[in-house]
Amino acid sequence: MTYALCATFKVVLLNHSQDGGENPAHVYGTIKASQLIGGSSTSLTLLDKPLDECVEIYPKNHIVLTRAIVVVPMDNGITISVSLCDNKDGEIGKGSVSFDCLYGTQTKSMYGPEHGEVEVSITCV
């Protein structure tokens, strides 16, 4: 790894239900960051909440991550994998988004099979 940037992650719950999502979601699941460093793949857990430890999140609010700051190699970027559910409405968001390691903020949305939507942002400095 020759050059790297410090990356801060933010995950926002945009919607979790068919009714427009005015009520809070009871969120559980995992969020992981994967990257290549020196030819080896590494995975870091940003959130790991089991069903019995779900957290109440209102729409348009961020999900508090266990870890939100990671060093990202400039030549490889990073992939964020999300698997989040609401204990009442099912899956909120599942999938992966990749980011190049660039100065500034990048944002991508991820959708669940029904009405769920989360927004993943990375700010590199």
PDB file of C-alpha atoms in Angstrom, residues 8-91:
ATOM      1  CA  THR A   8     -15.553   7.960   7.389  1.00  0.00           C
ATOM      2  CA  PHE A   9     -18.747   6.002   6.715  1.00  0.00           C
ATOM      3  CA  LYS A  10     -22.345   7.017   7.266  1.00  0.00           C
ATOM      4  CA  VAL A  11     -25.405   4.837   6.683  1.00  0.00           C
ATOM      5  CA  VAL A  12     -28.842   6.483   6.653  1.00  0.00           C
ATOM      6  CA  LEU A  13     -32.186   4.689   6.788  1.00  0.00           C
ATOM      7  CA  LEU A  14     -34.310   6.392   4.113  1.00  0.00           C
ATOM      8  CA  ASN A  15     -37.359   4.115   4.129  1.00  0.00           C
ATOM      9  CA  HIS A  16     -38.359   0.794   5.619  1.00  0.00           C
ATOM     10  CA  SER A  17     -42.043   0.251   4.908  1.00  0.00           C
ATOM     11  CA  GLN A  18     -44.859   0.678   2.417  1.00  0.00           C
ATOM     12  CA  ASP A  19     -46.595   3.364   4.511  1.00  0.00           C
ATOM     13  CA  GLY A  20     -43.886   5.928   3.782  1.00  0.00           C
ATOM     14  CA  GLY A  21     -41.897   5.040   6.854  1.00  0.00           C
ATOM     15  CA  GLU A  22     -42.966   7.649   9.403  1.00  0.00           C
ATOM     16  CA  ASN A  23     -42.670   5.150  12.240  1.00  0.00           C
ATOM     17  CA  PRO A  24     -39.288   3.902  13.448  1.00  0.00           C
ATOM     18  CA  ALA A  25     -37.745   0.690  12.201  1.00  0.00           C
ATOM     19  CA  HIS A  26     -36.310  -1.838  14.645  1.00  0.00           C
ATOM     20  CA  VAL A  27     -33.078  -2.492  12.778  1.00  0.00           C
ATOM     21  CA  TYR A  28     -30.793  -5.490  13.033  1.00  0.00           C
ATOM     22  CA  GLY A  29     -28.203  -7.035  10.727  1.00  0.00           C
ATOM     23  CA  THR A  30     -24.661  -6.457   9.519  1.00  0.00           C
ATOM     24  CA  ILE A  31     -22.644  -3.867   7.640  1.00  0.00           C
ATOM     25  CA  LYS A  32     -19.119  -4.806   6.547  1.00  0.00           C
ATOM     26  CA  ALA A  33     -16.296  -3.085   4.688  1.00  0.00           C
ATOM     27  CA  SER A  34     -14.048  -5.166   2.406  1.00  0.00           C
ATOM     28  CA  GLN A  35     -10.815  -4.107   0.755  1.00  0.00           C
ATOM     29  CA  LEU A  36      -7.629  -5.440  -0.786  1.00  0.00           C
ATOM     30  CA  ILE A  37      -4.435  -4.612   1.082  1.00  0.00           C
ATOM     31  CA  GLY A  38      -1.155  -5.976  -0.193  1.00  0.00           C
ATOM     32  CA  GLY A  39      -2.927  -8.574  -2.320  1.00  0.00           C
ATOM     33  CA  SER A  40      -4.960  -9.927   0.628  1.00  0.00           C
ATOM     34  CA  SER A  41      -8.658  -9.356   1.137  1.00  0.00           C
ATOM     35  CA  THR A  42      -9.676  -7.958   4.522  1.00  0.00           C
ATOM     36  CA  SER A  43     -13.131  -7.504   5.989  1.00  0.00           C
ATOM     37  CA  LEU A  44     -14.032  -5.117   8.793  1.00  0.00           C
ATOM     38  CA  THR A  45     -17.318  -5.192  10.677  1.00  0.00           C
ATOM     39  CA  LEU A  46     -18.950  -1.766  10.888  1.00  0.00           C
ATOM     40  CA  LEU A  47     -22.185  -3.042  12.480  1.00  0.00           C
ATOM     41  CA  ASP A  48     -23.317  -6.414  13.798  1.00  0.00           C
ATOM     42  CA  LYS A  49     -26.676  -6.343  15.580  1.00  0.00           C
ATOM     43  CA  PRO A  50     -28.572  -9.579  16.253  1.00  0.00           C
ATOM     44  CA  LEU A  51     -32.391  -9.568  16.310  1.00  0.00           C
ATOM     45  CA  ASP A  52     -32.519  -9.467  20.117  1.00  0.00           C
ATOM     46  CA  GLU A  53     -30.378  -6.283  20.121  1.00  0.00           C
ATOM     47  CA  CYS A  54     -32.204  -4.365  17.356  1.00  0.00           C
ATOM     48  CA  VAL A  55     -32.053  -0.570  17.484  1.00  0.00           C
ATOM     49  CA  GLU A  56     -34.884   1.884  16.855  1.00  0.00           C
ATOM     50  CA  ILE A  57     -34.117   4.129  13.871  1.00  0.00           C
ATOM     51  CA  TYR A  58     -36.454   6.731  12.402  1.00  0.00           C
ATOM     52  CA  PRO A  59     -36.444   7.313   8.632  1.00  0.00           C
ATOM     53  CA  LYS A  60     -33.871   9.828   7.388  1.00  0.00           C
ATOM     54  CA  ASN A  61     -31.681   9.187  10.445  1.00  0.00           C
ATOM     55  CA  HIS A  62     -28.255   7.609  10.457  1.00  0.00           C
ATOM     56  CA  ILE A  63     -27.526   4.176  11.869  1.00  0.00           C
ATOM     57  CA  VAL A  64     -24.886   4.354  14.592  1.00  0.00           C
ATOM     58  CA  LEU A  65     -22.004   2.153  13.463  1.00  0.00           C
ATOM     59  CA  THR A  66     -19.692   0.262  15.807  1.00  0.00           C
ATOM     60  CA  ARG A  67     -16.814   1.389  13.624  1.00  0.00           C
ATOM     61  CA  ALA A  68     -17.096   4.314  11.208  1.00  0.00           C
ATOM     62  CA  ILE A  69     -13.492   5.237  10.328  1.00  0.00           C
ATOM     63  CA  VAL A  70     -11.211   3.075   8.163  1.00  0.00           C
ATOM     64  CA  VAL A  71      -7.971   3.622   6.246  1.00  0.00           C
ATOM     65  CA  VAL A  72      -8.590   2.945   2.535  1.00  0.00           C
ATOM     66  CA  PRO A  73      -5.813   2.285  -0.011  1.00  0.00           C
ATOM     67  CA  MET A  74      -6.071   4.728  -2.911  1.00  0.00           C
ATOM     68  CA  ASP A  75      -5.320   2.086  -5.528  1.00  0.00           C
ATOM     69  CA  ASN A  76      -8.085  -0.375  -4.562  1.00  0.00           C
ATOM     70  CA  GLY A  77     -11.054   1.414  -3.013  1.00  0.00           C
ATOM     71  CA  ILE A  78     -13.523  -0.299  -0.708  1.00  0.00           C
ATOM     72  CA  THR A  79     -16.777  -2.289  -0.866  1.00  0.00           C
ATOM     73  CA  ILE A  80     -19.546  -1.913   1.712  1.00  0.00           C
ATOM     74  CA  SER A  81     -21.861  -4.905   2.170  1.00  0.00           C
ATOM     75  CA  VAL A  82     -25.199  -4.318   3.861  1.00  0.00           C
ATOM     76  CA  SER A  83     -27.715  -6.816   5.187  1.00  0.00           C
ATOM     77  CA  LEU A  84     -30.294  -4.969   7.301  1.00  0.00           C
ATOM     78  CA  CYS A  85     -33.763  -5.999   8.419  1.00  0.00           C
ATOM     79  CA  ASP A  86     -36.649  -4.539  10.398  1.00  0.00           C
ATOM     80  CA  ASN A  87     -38.132  -6.966  12.897  1.00  0.00           C
ATOM     81  CA  LYS A  88     -41.648  -6.076  11.638  1.00  0.00           C
ATOM     82  CA  ASP A  89     -41.366  -5.282   7.922  1.00  0.00           C
ATOM     83  CA  GLY A  90     -38.611  -7.662   6.827  1.00  0.00           C
ATOM     84  CA  GLU A  91     -35.596  -6.785   4.725  1.00  0.00           C
TER      85      GLU A  91
END
